[in-house]
CSV table of C-alpha atoms in Angstrom, one decimal:
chain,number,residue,atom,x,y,z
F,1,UNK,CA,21.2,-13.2,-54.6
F,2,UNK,CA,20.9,-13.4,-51.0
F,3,UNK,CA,19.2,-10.0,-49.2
F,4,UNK,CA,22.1,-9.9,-46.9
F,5,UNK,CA,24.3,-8.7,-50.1
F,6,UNK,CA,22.0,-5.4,-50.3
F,7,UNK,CA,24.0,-4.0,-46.8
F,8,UNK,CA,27.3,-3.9,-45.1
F,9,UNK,CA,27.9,-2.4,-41.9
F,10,UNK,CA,31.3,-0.4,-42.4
F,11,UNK,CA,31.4,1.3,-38.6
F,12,UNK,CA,28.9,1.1,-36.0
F,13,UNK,CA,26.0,3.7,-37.3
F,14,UNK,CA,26.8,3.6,-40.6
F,15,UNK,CA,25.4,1.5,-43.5
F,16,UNK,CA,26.0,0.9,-46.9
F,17,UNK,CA,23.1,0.5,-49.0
F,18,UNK,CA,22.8,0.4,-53.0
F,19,UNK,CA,25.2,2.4,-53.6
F,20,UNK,CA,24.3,5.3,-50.5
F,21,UNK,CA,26.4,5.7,-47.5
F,22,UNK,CA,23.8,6.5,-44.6
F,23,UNK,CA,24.2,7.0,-41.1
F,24,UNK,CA,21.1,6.5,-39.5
F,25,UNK,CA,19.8,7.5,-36.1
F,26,UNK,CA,20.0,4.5,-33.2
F,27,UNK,CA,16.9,4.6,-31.2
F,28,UNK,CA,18.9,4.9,-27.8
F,29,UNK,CA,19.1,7.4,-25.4
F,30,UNK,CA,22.9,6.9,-24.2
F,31,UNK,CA,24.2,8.3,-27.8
F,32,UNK,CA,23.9,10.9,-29.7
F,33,UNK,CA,22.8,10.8,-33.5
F,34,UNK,CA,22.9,13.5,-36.7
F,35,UNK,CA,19.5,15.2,-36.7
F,36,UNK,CA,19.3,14.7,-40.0
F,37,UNK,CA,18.5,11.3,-40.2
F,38,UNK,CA,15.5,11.0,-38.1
F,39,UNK,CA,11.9,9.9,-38.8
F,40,UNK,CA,9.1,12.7,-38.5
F,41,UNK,CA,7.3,10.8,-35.6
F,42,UNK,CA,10.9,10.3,-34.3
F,43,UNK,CA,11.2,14.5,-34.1
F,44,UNK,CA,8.5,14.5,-32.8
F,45,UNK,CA,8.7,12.2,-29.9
F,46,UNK,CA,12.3,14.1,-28.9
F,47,UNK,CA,10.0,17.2,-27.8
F,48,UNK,CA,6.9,15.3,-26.8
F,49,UNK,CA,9.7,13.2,-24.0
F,50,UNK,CA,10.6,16.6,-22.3
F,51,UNK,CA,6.8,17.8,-22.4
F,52,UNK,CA,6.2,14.3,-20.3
F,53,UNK,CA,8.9,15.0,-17.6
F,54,UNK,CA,7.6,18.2,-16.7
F,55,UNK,CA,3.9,17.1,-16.8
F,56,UNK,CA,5.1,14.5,-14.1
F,57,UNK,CA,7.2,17.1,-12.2
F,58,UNK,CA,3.5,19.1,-11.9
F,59,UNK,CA,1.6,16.1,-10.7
F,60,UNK,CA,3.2,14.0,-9.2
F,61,UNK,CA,2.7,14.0,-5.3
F,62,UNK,CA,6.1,12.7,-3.6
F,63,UNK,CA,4.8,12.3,-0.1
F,64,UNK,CA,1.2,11.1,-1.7
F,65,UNK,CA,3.6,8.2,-3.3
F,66,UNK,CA,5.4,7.4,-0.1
F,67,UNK,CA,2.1,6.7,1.3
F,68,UNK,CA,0.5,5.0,-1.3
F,69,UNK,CA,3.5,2.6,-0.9
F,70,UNK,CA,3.0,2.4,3.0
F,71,UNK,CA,-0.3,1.7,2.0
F,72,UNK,CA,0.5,-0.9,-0.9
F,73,UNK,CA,3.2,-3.2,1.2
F,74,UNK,CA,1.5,-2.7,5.2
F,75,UNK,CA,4.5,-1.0,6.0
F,76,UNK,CA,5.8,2.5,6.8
F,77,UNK,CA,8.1,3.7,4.1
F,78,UNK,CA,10.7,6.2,5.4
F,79,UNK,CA,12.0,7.7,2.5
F,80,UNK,CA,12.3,7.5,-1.3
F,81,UNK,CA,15.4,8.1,-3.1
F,82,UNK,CA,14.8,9.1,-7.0
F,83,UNK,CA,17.5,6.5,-8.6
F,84,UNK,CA,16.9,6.6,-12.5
F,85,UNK,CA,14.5,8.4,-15.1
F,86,UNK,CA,13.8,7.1,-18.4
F,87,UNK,CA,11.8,7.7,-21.3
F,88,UNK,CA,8.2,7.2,-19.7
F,89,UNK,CA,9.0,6.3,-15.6
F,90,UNK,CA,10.9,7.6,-13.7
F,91,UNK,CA,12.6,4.6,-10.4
F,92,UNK,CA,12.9,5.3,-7.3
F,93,UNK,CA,14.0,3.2,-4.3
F,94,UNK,CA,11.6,2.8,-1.4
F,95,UNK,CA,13.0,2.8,2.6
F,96,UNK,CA,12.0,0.6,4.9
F,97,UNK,CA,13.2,-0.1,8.8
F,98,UNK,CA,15.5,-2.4,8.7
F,99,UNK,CA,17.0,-2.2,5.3
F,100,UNK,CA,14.8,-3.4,3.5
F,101,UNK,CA,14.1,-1.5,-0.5
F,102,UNK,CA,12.0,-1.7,-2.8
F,103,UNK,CA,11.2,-0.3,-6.3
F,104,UNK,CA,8.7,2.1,-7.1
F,105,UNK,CA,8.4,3.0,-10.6
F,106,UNK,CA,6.0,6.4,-11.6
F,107,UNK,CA,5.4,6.2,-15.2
F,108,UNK,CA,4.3,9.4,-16.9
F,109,UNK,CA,2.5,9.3,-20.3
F,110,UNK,CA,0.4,12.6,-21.9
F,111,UNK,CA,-2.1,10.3,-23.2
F,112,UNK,CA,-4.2,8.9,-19.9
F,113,UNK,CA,-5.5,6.1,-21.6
F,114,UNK,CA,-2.8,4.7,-23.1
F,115,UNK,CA,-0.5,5.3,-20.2
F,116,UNK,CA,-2.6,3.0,-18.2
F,117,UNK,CA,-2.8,0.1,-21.1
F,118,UNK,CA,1.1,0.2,-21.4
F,119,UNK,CA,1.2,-0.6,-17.4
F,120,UNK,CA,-1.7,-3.4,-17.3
F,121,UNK,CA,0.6,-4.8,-20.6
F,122,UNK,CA,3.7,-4.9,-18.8
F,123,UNK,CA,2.1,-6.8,-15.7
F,124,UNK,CA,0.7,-9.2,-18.0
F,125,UNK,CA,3.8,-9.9,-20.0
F,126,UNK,CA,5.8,-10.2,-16.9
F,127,UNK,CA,2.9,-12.2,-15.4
F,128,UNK,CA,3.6,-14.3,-18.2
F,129,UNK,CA,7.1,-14.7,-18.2
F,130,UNK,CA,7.2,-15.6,-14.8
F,131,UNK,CA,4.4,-18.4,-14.8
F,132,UNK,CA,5.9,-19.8,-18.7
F,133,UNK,CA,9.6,-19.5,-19.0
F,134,UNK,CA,12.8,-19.6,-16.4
F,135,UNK,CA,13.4,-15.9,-17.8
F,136,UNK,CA,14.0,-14.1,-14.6
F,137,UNK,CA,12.0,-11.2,-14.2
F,138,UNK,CA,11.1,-8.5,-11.5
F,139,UNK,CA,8.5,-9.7,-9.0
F,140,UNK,CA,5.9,-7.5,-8.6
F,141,UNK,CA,4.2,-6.9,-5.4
F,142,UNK,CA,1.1,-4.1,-6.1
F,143,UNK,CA,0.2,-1.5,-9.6
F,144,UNK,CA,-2.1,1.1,-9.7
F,145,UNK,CA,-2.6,1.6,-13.7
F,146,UNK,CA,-4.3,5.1,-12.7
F,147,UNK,CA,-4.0,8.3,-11.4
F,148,UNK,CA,-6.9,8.3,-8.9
F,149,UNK,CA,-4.2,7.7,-6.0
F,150,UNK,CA,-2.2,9.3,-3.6
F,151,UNK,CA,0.6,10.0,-5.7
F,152,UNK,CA,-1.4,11.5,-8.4
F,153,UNK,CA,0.1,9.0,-11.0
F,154,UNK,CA,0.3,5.6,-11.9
F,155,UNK,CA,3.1,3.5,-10.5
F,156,UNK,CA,4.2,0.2,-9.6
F,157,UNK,CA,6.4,-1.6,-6.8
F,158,UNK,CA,8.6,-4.4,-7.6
F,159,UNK,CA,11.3,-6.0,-5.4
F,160,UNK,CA,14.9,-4.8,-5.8
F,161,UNK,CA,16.5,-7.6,-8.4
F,162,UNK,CA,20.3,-8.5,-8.4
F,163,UNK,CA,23.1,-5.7,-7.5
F,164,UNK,CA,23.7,-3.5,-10.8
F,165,UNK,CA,23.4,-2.5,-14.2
F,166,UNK,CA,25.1,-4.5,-16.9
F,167,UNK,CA,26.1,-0.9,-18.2
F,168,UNK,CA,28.0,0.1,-14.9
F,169,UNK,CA,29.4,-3.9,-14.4
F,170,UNK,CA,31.0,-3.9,-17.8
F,171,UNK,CA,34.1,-1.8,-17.5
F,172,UNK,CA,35.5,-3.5,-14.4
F,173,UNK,CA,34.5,-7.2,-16.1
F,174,UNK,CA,37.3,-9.6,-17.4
F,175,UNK,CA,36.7,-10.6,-20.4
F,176,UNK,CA,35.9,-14.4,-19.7
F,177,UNK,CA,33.1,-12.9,-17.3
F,178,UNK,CA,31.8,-10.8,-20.4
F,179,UNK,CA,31.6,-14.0,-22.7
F,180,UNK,CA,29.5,-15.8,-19.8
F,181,UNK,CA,27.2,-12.7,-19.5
F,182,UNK,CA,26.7,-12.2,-23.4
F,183,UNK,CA,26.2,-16.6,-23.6
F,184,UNK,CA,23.3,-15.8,-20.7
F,185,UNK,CA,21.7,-13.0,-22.5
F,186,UNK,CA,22.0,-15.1,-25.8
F,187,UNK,CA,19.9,-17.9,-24.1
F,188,UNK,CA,17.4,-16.0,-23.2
F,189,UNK,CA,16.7,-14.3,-26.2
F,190,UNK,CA,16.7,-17.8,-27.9
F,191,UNK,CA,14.0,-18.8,-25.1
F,192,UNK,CA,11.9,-15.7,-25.8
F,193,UNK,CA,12.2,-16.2,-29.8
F,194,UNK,CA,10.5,-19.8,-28.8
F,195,UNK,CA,7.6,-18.5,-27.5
F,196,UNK,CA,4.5,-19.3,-29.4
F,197,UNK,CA,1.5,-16.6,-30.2
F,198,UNK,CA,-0.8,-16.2,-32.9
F,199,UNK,CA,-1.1,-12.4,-33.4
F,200,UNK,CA,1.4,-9.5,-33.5
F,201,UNK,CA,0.5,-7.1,-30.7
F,202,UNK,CA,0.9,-6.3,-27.2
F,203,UNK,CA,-0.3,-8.9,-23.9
F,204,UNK,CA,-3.1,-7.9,-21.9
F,205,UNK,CA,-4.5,-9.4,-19.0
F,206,UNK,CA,-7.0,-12.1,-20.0
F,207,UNK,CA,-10.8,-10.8,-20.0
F,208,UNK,CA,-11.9,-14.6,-20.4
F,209,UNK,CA,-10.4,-16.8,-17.3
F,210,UNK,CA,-11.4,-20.2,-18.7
F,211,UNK,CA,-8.7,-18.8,-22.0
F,212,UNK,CA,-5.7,-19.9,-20.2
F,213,UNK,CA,-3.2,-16.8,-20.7
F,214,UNK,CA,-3.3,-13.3,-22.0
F,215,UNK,CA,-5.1,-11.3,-24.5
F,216,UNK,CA,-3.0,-9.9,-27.3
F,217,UNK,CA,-4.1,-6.7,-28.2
F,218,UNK,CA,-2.8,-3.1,-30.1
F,219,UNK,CA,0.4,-3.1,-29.8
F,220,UNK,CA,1.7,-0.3,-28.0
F,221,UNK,CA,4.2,2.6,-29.1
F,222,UNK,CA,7.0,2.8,-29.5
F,223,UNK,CA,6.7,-0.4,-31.7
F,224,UNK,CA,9.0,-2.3,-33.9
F,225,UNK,CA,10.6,-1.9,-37.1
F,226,UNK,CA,10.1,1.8,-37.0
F,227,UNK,CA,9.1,4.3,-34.3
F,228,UNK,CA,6.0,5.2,-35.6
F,229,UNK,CA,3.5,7.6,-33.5
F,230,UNK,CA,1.6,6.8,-30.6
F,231,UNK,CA,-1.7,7.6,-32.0
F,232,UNK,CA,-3.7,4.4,-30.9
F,233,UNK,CA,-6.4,6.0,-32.6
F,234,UNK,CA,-4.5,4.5,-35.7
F,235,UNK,CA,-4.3,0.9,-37.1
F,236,UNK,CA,-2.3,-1.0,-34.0
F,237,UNK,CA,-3.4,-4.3,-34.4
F,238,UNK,CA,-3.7,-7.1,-33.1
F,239,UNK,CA,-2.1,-8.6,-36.7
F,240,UNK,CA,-1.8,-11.7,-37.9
F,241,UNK,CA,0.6,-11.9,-40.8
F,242,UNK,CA,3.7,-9.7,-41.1
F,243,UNK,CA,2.2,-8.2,-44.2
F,244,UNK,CA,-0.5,-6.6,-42.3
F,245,UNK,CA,1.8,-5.9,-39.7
F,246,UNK,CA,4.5,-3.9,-41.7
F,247,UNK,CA,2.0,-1.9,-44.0
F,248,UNK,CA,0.5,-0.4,-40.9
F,249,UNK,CA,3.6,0.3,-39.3
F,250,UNK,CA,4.0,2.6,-43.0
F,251,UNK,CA,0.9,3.6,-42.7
F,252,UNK,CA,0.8,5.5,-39.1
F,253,UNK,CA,4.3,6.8,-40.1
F,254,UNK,CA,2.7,8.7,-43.3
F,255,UNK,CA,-0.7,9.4,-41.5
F,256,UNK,CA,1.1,11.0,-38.7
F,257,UNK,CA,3.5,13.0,-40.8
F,258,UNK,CA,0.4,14.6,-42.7
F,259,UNK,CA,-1.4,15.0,-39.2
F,260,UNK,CA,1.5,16.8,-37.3
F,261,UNK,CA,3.1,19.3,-40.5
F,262,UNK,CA,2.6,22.7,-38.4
F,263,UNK,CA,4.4,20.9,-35.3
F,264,UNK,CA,6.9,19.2,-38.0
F,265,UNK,CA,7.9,22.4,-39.4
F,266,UNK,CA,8.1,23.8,-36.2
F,267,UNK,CA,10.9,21.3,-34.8
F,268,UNK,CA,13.0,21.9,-38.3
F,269,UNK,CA,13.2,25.3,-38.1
F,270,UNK,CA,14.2,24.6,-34.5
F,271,UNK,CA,17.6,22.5,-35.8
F,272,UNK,CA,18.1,25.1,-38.3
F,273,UNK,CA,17.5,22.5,-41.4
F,274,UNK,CA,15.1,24.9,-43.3
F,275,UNK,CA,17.5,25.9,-46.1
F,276,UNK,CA,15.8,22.6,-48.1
F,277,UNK,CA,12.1,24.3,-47.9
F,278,UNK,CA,9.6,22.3,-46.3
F,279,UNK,CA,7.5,21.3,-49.5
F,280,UNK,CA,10.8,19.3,-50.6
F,281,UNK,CA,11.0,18.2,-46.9
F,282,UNK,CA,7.0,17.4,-46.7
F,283,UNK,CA,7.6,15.3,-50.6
F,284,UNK,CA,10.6,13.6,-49.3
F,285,UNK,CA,8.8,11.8,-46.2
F,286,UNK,CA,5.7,10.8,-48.0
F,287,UNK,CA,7.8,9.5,-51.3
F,288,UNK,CA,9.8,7.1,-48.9
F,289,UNK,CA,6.8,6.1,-47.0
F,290,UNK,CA,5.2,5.4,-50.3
F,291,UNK,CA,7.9,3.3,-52.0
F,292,UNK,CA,8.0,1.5,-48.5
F,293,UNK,CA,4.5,0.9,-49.1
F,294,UNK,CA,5.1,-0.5,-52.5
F,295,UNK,CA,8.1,-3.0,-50.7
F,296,UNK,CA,6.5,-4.5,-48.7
F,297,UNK,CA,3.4,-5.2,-50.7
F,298,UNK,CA,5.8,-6.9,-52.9
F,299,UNK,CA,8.1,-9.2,-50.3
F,300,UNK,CA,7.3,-12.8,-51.1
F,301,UNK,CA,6.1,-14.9,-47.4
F,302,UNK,CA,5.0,-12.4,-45.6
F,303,UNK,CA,1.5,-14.2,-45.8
F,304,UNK,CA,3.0,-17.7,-45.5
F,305,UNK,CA,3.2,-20.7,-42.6
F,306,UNK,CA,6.2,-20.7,-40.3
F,307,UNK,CA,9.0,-20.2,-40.5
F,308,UNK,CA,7.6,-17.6,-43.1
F,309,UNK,CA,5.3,-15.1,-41.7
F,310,UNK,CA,2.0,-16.2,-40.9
F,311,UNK,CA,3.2,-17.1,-37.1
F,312,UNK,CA,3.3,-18.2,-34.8
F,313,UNK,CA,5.0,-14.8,-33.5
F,314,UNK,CA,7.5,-14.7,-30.8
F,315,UNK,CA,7.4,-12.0,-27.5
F,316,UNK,CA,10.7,-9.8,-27.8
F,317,UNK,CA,11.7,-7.0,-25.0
F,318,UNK,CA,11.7,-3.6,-26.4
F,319,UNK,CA,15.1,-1.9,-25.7
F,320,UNK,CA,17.0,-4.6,-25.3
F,321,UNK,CA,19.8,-2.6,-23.7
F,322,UNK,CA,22.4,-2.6,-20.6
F,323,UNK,CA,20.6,-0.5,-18.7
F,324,UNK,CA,18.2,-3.0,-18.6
F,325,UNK,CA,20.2,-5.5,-17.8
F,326,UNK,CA,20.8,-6.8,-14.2
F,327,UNK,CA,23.4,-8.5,-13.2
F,328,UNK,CA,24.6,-10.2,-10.1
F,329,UNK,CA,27.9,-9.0,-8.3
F,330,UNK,CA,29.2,-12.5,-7.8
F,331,UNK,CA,28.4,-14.7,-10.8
F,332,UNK,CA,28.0,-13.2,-14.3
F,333,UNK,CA,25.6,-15.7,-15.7
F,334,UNK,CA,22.7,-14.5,-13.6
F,335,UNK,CA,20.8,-11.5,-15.2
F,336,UNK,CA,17.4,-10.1,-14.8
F,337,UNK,CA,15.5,-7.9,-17.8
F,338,UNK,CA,13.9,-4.7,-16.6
F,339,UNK,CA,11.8,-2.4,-18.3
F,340,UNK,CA,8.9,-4.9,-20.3
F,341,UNK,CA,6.7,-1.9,-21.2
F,342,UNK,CA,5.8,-2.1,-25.0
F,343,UNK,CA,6.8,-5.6,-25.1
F,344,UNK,CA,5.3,-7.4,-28.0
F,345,UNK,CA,4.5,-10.2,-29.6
F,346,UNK,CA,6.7,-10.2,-32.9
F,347,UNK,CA,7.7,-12.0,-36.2
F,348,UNK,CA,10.7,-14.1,-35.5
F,349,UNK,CA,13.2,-12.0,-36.9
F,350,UNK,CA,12.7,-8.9,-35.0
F,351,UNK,CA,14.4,-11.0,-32.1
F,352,UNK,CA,17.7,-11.8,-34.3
F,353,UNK,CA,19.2,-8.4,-34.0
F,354,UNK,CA,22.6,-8.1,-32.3
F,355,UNK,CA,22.0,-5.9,-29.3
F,356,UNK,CA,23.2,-2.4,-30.1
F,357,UNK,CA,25.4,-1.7,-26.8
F,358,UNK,CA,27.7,-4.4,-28.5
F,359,UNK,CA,28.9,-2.7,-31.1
F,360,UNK,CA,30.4,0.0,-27.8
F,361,UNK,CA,31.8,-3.2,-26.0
F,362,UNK,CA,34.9,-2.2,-26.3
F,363,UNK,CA,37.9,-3.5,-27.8
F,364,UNK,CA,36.6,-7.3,-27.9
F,365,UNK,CA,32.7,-5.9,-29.7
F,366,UNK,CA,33.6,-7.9,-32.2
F,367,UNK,CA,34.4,-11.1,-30.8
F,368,UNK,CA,31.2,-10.5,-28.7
F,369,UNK,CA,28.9,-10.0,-31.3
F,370,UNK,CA,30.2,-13.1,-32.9
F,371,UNK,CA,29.5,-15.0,-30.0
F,372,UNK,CA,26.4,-13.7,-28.8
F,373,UNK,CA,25.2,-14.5,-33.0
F,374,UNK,CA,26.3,-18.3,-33.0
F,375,UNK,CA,25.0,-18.9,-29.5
F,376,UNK,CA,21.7,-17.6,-30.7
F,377,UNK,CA,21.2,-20.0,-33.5
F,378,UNK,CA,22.9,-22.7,-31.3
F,379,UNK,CA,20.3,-22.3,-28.6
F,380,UNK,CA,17.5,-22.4,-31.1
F,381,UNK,CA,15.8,-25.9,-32.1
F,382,UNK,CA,16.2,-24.9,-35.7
F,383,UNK,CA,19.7,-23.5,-36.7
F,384,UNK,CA,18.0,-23.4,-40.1
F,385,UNK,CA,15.1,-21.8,-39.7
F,386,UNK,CA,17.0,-19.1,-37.6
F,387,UNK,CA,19.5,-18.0,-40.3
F,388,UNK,CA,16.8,-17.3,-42.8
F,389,UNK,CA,15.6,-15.3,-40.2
F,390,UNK,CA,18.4,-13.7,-39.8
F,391,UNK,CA,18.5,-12.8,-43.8
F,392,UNK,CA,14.7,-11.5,-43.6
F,393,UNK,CA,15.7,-9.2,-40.3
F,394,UNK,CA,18.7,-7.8,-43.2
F,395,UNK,CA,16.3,-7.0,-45.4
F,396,UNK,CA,13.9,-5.2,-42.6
F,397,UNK,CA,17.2,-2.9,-41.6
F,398,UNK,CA,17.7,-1.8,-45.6
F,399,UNK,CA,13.9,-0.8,-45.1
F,400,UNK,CA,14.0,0.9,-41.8
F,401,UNK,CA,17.8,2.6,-42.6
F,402,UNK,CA,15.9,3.9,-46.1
F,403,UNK,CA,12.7,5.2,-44.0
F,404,UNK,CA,15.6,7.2,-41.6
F,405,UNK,CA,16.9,9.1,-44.4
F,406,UNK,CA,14.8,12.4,-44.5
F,407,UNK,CA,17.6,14.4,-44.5
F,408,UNK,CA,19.1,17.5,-45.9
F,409,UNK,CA,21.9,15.2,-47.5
F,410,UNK,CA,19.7,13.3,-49.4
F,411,UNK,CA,16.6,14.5,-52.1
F,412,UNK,CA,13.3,13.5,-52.3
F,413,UNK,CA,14.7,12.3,-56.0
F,414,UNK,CA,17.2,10.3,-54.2
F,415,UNK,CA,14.8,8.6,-52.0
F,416,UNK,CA,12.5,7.8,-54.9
F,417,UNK,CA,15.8,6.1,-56.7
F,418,UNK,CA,16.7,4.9,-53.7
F,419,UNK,CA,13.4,3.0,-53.4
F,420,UNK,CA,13.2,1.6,-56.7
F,421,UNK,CA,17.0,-0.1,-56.4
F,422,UNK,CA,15.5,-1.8,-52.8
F,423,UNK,CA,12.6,-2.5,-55.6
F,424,UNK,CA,14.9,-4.1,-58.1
F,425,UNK,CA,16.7,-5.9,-55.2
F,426,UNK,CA,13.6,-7.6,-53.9
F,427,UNK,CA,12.7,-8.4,-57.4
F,428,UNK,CA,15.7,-10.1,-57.1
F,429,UNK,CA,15.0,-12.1,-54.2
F,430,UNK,CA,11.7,-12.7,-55.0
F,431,UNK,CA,13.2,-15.1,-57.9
């Protein structure tokens, strides 16, 4: 039977799977999702986000910024405007005489180290993209990966790219400019899902300058198909089959859930979801992240050639949303991506995914999605190769839909069945 058959979508959020309705938690910030049905590390990471914005608030220096910029571009900025803050930056735009703007973006992670490796990452993948592909990207004029500077905090300027969001463009588009914009964005993700690499990770700038490109490297959090914690400390590759690459990503998930129990505990009693007890809680996770274990040790091709799973592994942006999305004011096939931090180096199927924020399109989401689907696989060489893709990137939902459902609806013996039907089903497949 074909994988696809394990799931059906009945309304945006909600899956059916083996026989279990579940309405798992979206990784976005524009929508709010049941408490119930998110991942320990996820809990986690909703506290650790505000903990990050107020760190910034206390170091960052304003003026020390506007000067640093001064400094950066050889001329006097007059003022900064904060214009958007996001999970680990916050944007603002930089005055000049004359007009003239430009973007300075302060990013704010609690870990030094890895804050610094997710900026040097970005300007390599963007590096990249510019020098490889005709994906149109930001243009970056100076970074400062550090916070030995003026502002007290590492930040980047880029010049201003298009006129707006895709998000604040939409509602005002005809529909004929929304099927041009949706084709665009199509292509591009076709283009990115043709790019060639050896190893699952994140780019880094090269250390060798006779190797010809960048270094791929741990990938950085939050990483795809589960938002597992950003404790680099832990297995984060490089990888080089999806085998390795998906029994690590169980791995930090169940390693971080035993590592973090007092501030896990903590965070339930916060949402008032204690009436379970946390020993059936504390089962719960590490049964699911077991069985998960035992899935993925037993999907056939994960260790095989192209278009298997043994690469070569394509770059994919990492929130793929319309935020992120720039769009010009006069013709809606030119868009720019924003916001390559934790870009990656994937397997091919973690690209065919229909962009959430199209399942909100309004009263044509459907038709869009259809379209943005078939011009996918039309854009790619190997229509073929891309629908089994597709199939495998089903199967990779059913497992990251199961791994969301710690939840007081559902019991740790429920998981464990759960499991061993998604066990059955690959046994299934496998055949």
């Amino acid at each position: 039977m074909a994988i696809i058959s394990i799931w059906t979508i009945q309304h945006p959020g909600t899956v059916r799977l083996l026989g279990y309705t579940l309405q798992p938690h979206f990784h976005s910030h524009s929508r709010s999702s049941p408490v119930m049905y998110k991942t320990s590390t996820e809990m986690l990471a909703m506290s650790s986000r505000l903990e990050r914005s107020k760190a910034l608030t206390a170091r960052l220096d304003v003026e020390g910024l506007k000067r640093a910029v001064s400094r950066a571009t050889g001329f006097c900025c007059s003022g900064l405007t904060l214009k958007a803050e996001g999970g680990f930056h916050r944007v603002f735009f930089a005055h000049f005489d004359g007009g003239r703007e430009l973007v300075a973006r302060v990013a704010f992670d609690m870990v030094k180290y890895r804050g610094m490796k997710k900026m040097e990452s970005e300007v390599a993948t963007i590096s990249w993209l510019a020098q490889n592909t005709d994906i149109s990207v930001p243009t970056i004029i100076y970074y400062d990966p550090t916070d030995e500077n003026e502002a007290r905090a590492p930040f980047m300027i880029m010049e201003k790219v298009l006129d707006m969001t895709l998000e604040k463009r939409w509602q005002t588009m005809s529909l004929d400019d929304q099927r041009v914009s949706i084709k665009e964005l199509a292509k591009i993700v076709a283009s990115l899902a043709q790019t060639k690499f050896d190893r699952i990770g994140s780019l880094y700038p090269a250390t060798n300058s006779e190797s010809g490109g960048p270094d791929i490297g741990p990938m950085l959090p939050p990483c795809p198909p589960w938002f597992f914690t950003g404790d680099m400390s832990l297995d984060s590759g490089p990888w080089r089959s999806e085998r390795e690459y998906l029994l690590a990503c169980v791995a930090r998930e169940r390693t971080s859930t035993l590592s973090h129990q007092t501030e896990l505990q903590e965070k339930w009693r916060e949402e008032d979801l204690t009436t379970i007890g946390w020993d059936s809680i504390l089962t719960g996770y590490l049964a699911i992240y077991d069985k998960l274990a035992e899935v993925v040790s037993a999907l056939p091709g994960l260790d095989e050639p192209f278009p298997h799973s043994f690469g070569p592994f394509a770059l994919a942006h990492p929130d793929l949303n319309n935020r992120n999305i720039m769009i010009s004011a006069d013709d809606p096939s030119q868009l720019t991506l924003l916001d390559w931090e934790c870009a990656s180096t994937t397997p091919l199927w973690n690209l065919t995914s229909t962009p959430e924020f199209l399942f909100y399109a309004g009263p044509c989401a459907a038709e869009l999605r259809a379209l943005y689907d078939a011009e996918c696989e039309s854009h790619f060489p190997d229509p073929a190769v891309w629908r089994s893709q597709c199939r495998k990137g089903c199967l990779m939902t059913v497992l990251e839909r199961a791994c969301q459902v710690i939840s007081l609806m559902v019991s740790p013996a429920t998981l464990v069945d759960l499991m061993n039907r998604v066990l059955s089903e690959v046994a299934v497949y496998r055949t």
